[in-house]
Amino acid sequence: MAPTPEYADRLRAADLRVTRPRVAVLHAVDLHPHADTDTLYRAAREELPDVSLQAVYDVLGALADAGLVRRIQPAGHVARYEIRVGDNHHHTVCRLCGTIADVDCAVGAAPCLTASDDNGFRLDEAEVIYWGLCPSCAREALEA
């Protein structure tokens, strides 16, 4: 699946120059939600064989800074990236295999949770990670 002009439009809307590495990495993140940098590097190279690992790291940083991708890093895991931004959703993480899945907010609008004490902060986001076993690992654990 080739990247669509939508990627260029997203880059322009974020005041980023449209470059082949940026389009390739944005496309890779779109195709591989919750992927790590190495996975995204391999995916981007399928589209743009001469892109370097450093370029992918740089592009991911620029895309995250511009709000076009979201960087998540559950404790004990490498950074992962997703294209779903701006809705303050959360994640489930499997303790065994590391699978990550999206979870919509349970109640209310951002920040989804009302802090018992905001300490004077103006809250705009809550990061919640639910830990457990994915269906596959839970099945295997029952069979063991």
PDB file of C-alpha atoms in Angstrom:
ATOM      1  CA  MET A   1       0.000   0.000   0.000  1.00  0.00           C
ATOM      2  CA  ALA A   2       1.592   3.234  -1.141  1.00  0.00           C
ATOM      3  CA  PRO A   3       1.455   6.339   1.010  1.00  0.00           C
ATOM      4  CA  THR A   4      -1.400   8.668   0.261  1.00  0.00           C
ATOM      5  CA  PRO A   5      -1.244  12.424  -0.305  1.00  0.00           C
ATOM      6  CA  GLU A   6      -2.870  12.644   3.146  1.00  0.00           C
ATOM      7  CA  TYR A   7       0.565  12.164   4.739  1.00  0.00           C
ATOM      8  CA  ALA A   8       1.942  15.193   2.916  1.00  0.00           C
ATOM      9  CA  ASP A   9      -1.117  17.185   3.972  1.00  0.00           C
ATOM     10  CA  ARG A  10      -0.593  16.184   7.619  1.00  0.00           C
ATOM     11  CA  LEU A  11       3.059  17.237   7.461  1.00  0.00           C
ATOM     12  CA  ARG A  12       2.200  20.596   5.905  1.00  0.00           C
ATOM     13  CA  ALA A  13      -0.571  21.200   8.462  1.00  0.00           C
ATOM     14  CA  ALA A  14       2.027  20.679  11.215  1.00  0.00           C
ATOM     15  CA  ASP A  15       4.400  23.145   9.513  1.00  0.00           C
ATOM     16  CA  LEU A  16       6.860  20.379   8.610  1.00  0.00           C
ATOM     17  CA  ARG A  17       8.550  20.118   5.248  1.00  0.00           C
ATOM     18  CA  VAL A  18       7.348  17.181   3.193  1.00  0.00           C
ATOM     19  CA  THR A  19      10.320  14.872   2.715  1.00  0.00           C
ATOM     20  CA  ARG A  20      10.500  11.299   1.509  1.00  0.00           C
ATOM     21  CA  PRO A  21      11.801  10.029   4.886  1.00  0.00           C
ATOM     22  CA  ARG A  22       9.003  11.797   6.772  1.00  0.00           C
ATOM     23  CA  VAL A  23       6.334  10.392   4.464  1.00  0.00           C
ATOM     24  CA  ALA A  24       7.864   6.888   4.635  1.00  0.00           C
ATOM     25  CA  VAL A  25       8.067   6.921   8.448  1.00  0.00           C
ATOM     26  CA  LEU A  26       4.569   8.367   8.868  1.00  0.00           C
ATOM     27  CA  HIS A  27       3.278   5.638   6.571  1.00  0.00           C
ATOM     28  CA  ALA A  28       5.190   2.988   8.553  1.00  0.00           C
ATOM     29  CA  VAL A  29       3.677   4.196  11.843  1.00  0.00           C
ATOM     30  CA  ASP A  30       0.227   4.140  10.241  1.00  0.00           C
ATOM     31  CA  LEU A  31       0.732   0.535   9.078  1.00  0.00           C
ATOM     32  CA  HIS A  32       2.329  -0.702  12.320  1.00  0.00           C
ATOM     33  CA  PRO A  33       0.611   0.787  15.389  1.00  0.00           C
ATOM     34  CA  HIS A  34       2.576   0.452  18.635  1.00  0.00           C
ATOM     35  CA  ALA A  35       5.725  -0.547  16.742  1.00  0.00           C
ATOM     36  CA  ASP A  36       9.232   0.065  18.032  1.00  0.00           C
ATOM     37  CA  THR A  37      11.862   2.037  16.136  1.00  0.00           C
ATOM     38  CA  ASP A  38      13.533  -1.018  14.595  1.00  0.00           C
ATOM     39  CA  THR A  39      10.225  -2.267  13.194  1.00  0.00           C
ATOM     40  CA  LEU A  40       9.439   1.170  11.794  1.00  0.00           C
ATOM     41  CA  TYR A  41      12.946   1.416  10.318  1.00  0.00           C
ATOM     42  CA  ARG A  42      12.487  -1.894   8.473  1.00  0.00           C
ATOM     43  CA  ALA A  43       9.041  -0.828   7.250  1.00  0.00           C
ATOM     44  CA  ALA A  44      10.300   2.561   6.056  1.00  0.00           C
ATOM     45  CA  ARG A  45      13.185   0.880   4.212  1.00  0.00           C
ATOM     46  CA  GLU A  46      10.679  -1.178   2.208  1.00  0.00           C
ATOM     47  CA  GLU A  47       9.394   2.088   0.798  1.00  0.00           C
ATOM     48  CA  LEU A  48      12.628   4.071   0.892  1.00  0.00           C
ATOM     49  CA  PRO A  49      15.629   1.674   0.820  1.00  0.00           C
ATOM     50  CA  ASP A  50      18.267   4.346   1.416  1.00  0.00           C
ATOM     51  CA  VAL A  51      16.747   5.777   4.625  1.00  0.00           C
ATOM     52  CA  SER A  52      19.125   5.474   7.599  1.00  0.00           C
ATOM     53  CA  LEU A  53      18.299   4.392  11.122  1.00  0.00           C
ATOM     54  CA  GLN A  54      19.383   7.824  12.377  1.00  0.00           C
ATOM     55  CA  ALA A  55      17.007   9.489   9.914  1.00  0.00           C
ATOM     56  CA  VAL A  56      14.148   7.349  11.223  1.00  0.00           C
ATOM     57  CA  TYR A  57      14.988   8.335  14.818  1.00  0.00           C
ATOM     58  CA  ASP A  58      15.142  12.004  13.780  1.00  0.00           C
ATOM     59  CA  VAL A  59      11.856  11.817  11.874  1.00  0.00           C
ATOM     60  CA  LEU A  60      10.083  10.056  14.747  1.00  0.00           C
ATOM     61  CA  GLY A  61      11.261  12.806  17.082  1.00  0.00           C
ATOM     62  CA  ALA A  62      10.048  15.525  14.731  1.00  0.00           C
ATOM     63  CA  LEU A  63       6.703  13.796  14.172  1.00  0.00           C
ATOM     64  CA  ALA A  64       6.182  13.321  17.914  1.00  0.00           C
ATOM     65  CA  ASP A  65       7.145  16.936  18.641  1.00  0.00           C
ATOM     66  CA  ALA A  66       4.668  18.091  15.992  1.00  0.00           C
ATOM     67  CA  GLY A  67       1.907  15.920  17.448  1.00  0.00           C
ATOM     68  CA  LEU A  68       1.579  13.742  14.357  1.00  0.00           C
ATOM     69  CA  VAL A  69       2.563  10.564  16.198  1.00  0.00           C
ATOM     70  CA  ARG A  70       2.429   9.609  19.838  1.00  0.00           C
ATOM     71  CA  ARG A  71       5.384   8.073  21.630  1.00  0.00           C
ATOM     72  CA  ILE A  72       4.509   5.642  24.382  1.00  0.00           C
ATOM     73  CA  GLN A  73       6.957   3.804  26.598  1.00  0.00           C
ATOM     74  CA  PRO A  74       5.478   1.430  29.143  1.00  0.00           C
ATOM     75  CA  ALA A  75       7.825   0.708  32.061  1.00  0.00           C
ATOM     76  CA  GLY A  76      10.461  -1.821  31.084  1.00  0.00           C
ATOM     77  CA  HIS A  77       9.740  -1.525  27.355  1.00  0.00           C
ATOM     78  CA  VAL A  78      11.324   0.347  24.466  1.00  0.00           C
ATOM     79  CA  ALA A  79       9.528   3.341  23.001  1.00  0.00           C
ATOM     80  CA  ARG A  80       6.646   2.561  20.701  1.00  0.00           C
ATOM     81  CA  TYR A  81       4.875   4.876  18.273  1.00  0.00           C
ATOM     82  CA  GLU A  82       1.330   5.228  17.067  1.00  0.00           C
ATOM     83  CA  ILE A  83      -0.506   7.515  14.707  1.00  0.00           C
ATOM     84  CA  ARG A  84      -3.603   7.791  16.911  1.00  0.00           C
ATOM     85  CA  VAL A  85      -3.168  11.163  18.606  1.00  0.00           C
ATOM     86  CA  GLY A  86      -5.285  13.821  20.240  1.00  0.00           C
ATOM     87  CA  ASP A  87      -7.929  11.642  21.846  1.00  0.00           C
ATOM     88  CA  ASN A  88      -6.165  10.807  25.115  1.00  0.00           C
ATOM     89  CA  HIS A  89      -6.781   7.073  24.797  1.00  0.00           C
ATOM     90  CA  HIS A  90      -4.948   4.573  26.957  1.00  0.00           C
ATOM     91  CA  HIS A  91      -3.282   1.170  26.512  1.00  0.00           C
ATOM     92  CA  THR A  92      -3.279  -2.407  27.682  1.00  0.00           C
ATOM     93  CA  VAL A  93       0.121  -4.129  27.847  1.00  0.00           C
ATOM     94  CA  CYS A  94       0.682  -7.872  28.131  1.00  0.00           C
ATOM     95  CA  ARG A  95       3.154  -8.705  30.894  1.00  0.00           C
ATOM     96  CA  LEU A  96       4.448 -11.752  28.997  1.00  0.00           C
ATOM     97  CA  CYS A  97       4.655 -10.982  25.279  1.00  0.00           C
ATOM     98  CA  GLY A  98       4.535  -7.170  25.374  1.00  0.00           C
ATOM     99  CA  THR A  99       1.537  -6.826  23.054  1.00  0.00           C
ATOM    100  CA  ILE A 100       0.009  -3.346  23.285  1.00  0.00           C
ATOM    101  CA  ALA A 101      -3.578  -2.460  22.420  1.00  0.00           C
ATOM    102  CA  ASP A 102      -5.581   0.766  22.529  1.00  0.00           C
ATOM    103  CA  VAL A 103      -8.255   1.374  25.170  1.00  0.00           C
ATOM    104  CA  ASP A 104     -10.668   4.271  24.866  1.00  0.00           C
ATOM    105  CA  CYS A 105     -11.245   6.460  27.903  1.00  0.00           C
ATOM    106  CA  ALA A 106     -13.686   4.895  30.302  1.00  0.00           C
ATOM    107  CA  VAL A 107     -15.485   8.087  31.304  1.00  0.00           C
ATOM    108  CA  GLY A 108     -15.569  11.774  30.564  1.00  0.00           C
ATOM    109  CA  ALA A 109     -13.465  14.044  28.429  1.00  0.00           C
ATOM    110  CA  ALA A 110      -9.723  14.640  28.599  1.00  0.00           C
ATOM    111  CA  PRO A 111      -8.007  14.181  30.928  1.00  0.00           C
ATOM    112  CA  CYS A 112     -10.373  11.212  31.491  1.00  0.00           C
ATOM    113  CA  LEU A 113      -9.551  11.015  35.160  1.00  0.00           C
ATOM    114  CA  THR A 114     -10.052  13.659  37.763  1.00  0.00           C
ATOM    115  CA  ALA A 115      -6.993  13.859  39.979  1.00  0.00           C
ATOM    116  CA  SER A 116      -7.656  13.871  43.692  1.00  0.00           C
ATOM    117  CA  ASP A 117      -5.236  16.824  43.906  1.00  0.00           C
ATOM    118  CA  ASP A 118      -4.052  18.596  40.763  1.00  0.00           C
ATOM    119  CA  ASN A 119      -1.351  20.437  42.761  1.00  0.00           C
ATOM    120  CA  GLY A 120      -2.217  23.614  40.901  1.00  0.00           C
ATOM    121  CA  PHE A 121      -1.532  22.073  37.480  1.00  0.00           C
ATOM    122  CA  ARG A 122      -3.860  22.673  34.561  1.00  0.00           C
ATOM    123  CA  LEU A 123      -4.309  19.037  33.524  1.00  0.00           C
ATOM    124  CA  ASP A 124      -4.855  18.185  29.862  1.00  0.00           C
ATOM    125  CA  GLU A 125      -3.904  14.516  29.652  1.00  0.00           C
ATOM    126  CA  ALA A 126      -3.907  11.375  31.754  1.00  0.00           C
ATOM    127  CA  GLU A 127      -1.716   8.414  30.874  1.00  0.00           C
ATOM    128  CA  VAL A 128      -3.138   5.109  31.985  1.00  0.00           C
ATOM    129  CA  ILE A 129      -1.610   1.738  31.256  1.00  0.00           C
ATOM    130  CA  TYR A 130      -3.512  -1.395  32.108  1.00  0.00           C
ATOM    131  CA  TRP A 131      -1.197  -4.376  32.708  1.00  0.00           C
ATOM    132  CA  GLY A 132      -2.180  -8.010  32.409  1.00  0.00           C
ATOM    133  CA  LEU A 133      -2.113 -10.942  30.029  1.00  0.00           C
ATOM    134  CA  CYS A 134      -3.315 -10.781  26.436  1.00  0.00           C
ATOM    135  CA  PRO A 135      -5.841 -13.464  25.415  1.00  0.00           C
ATOM    136  CA  SER A 136      -3.157 -15.675  23.870  1.00  0.00           C
ATOM    137  CA  CYS A 137      -0.827 -15.544  26.886  1.00  0.00           C
ATOM    138  CA  ALA A 138      -3.767 -16.007  29.293  1.00  0.00           C
ATOM    139  CA  ARG A 139      -4.775 -19.172  27.415  1.00  0.00           C
ATOM    140  CA  GLU A 140      -1.222 -20.492  27.529  1.00  0.00           C
ATOM    141  CA  ALA A 141      -0.976 -19.721  31.247  1.00  0.00           C
ATOM    142  CA  LEU A 142      -4.157 -21.729  31.926  1.00  0.00           C
ATOM    143  CA  GLU A 143      -2.855 -24.661  29.890  1.00  0.00           C
ATOM    144  CA  ALA A 144       0.487 -24.747  31.700  1.00  0.00           C
TER     145      ALA A 144
END
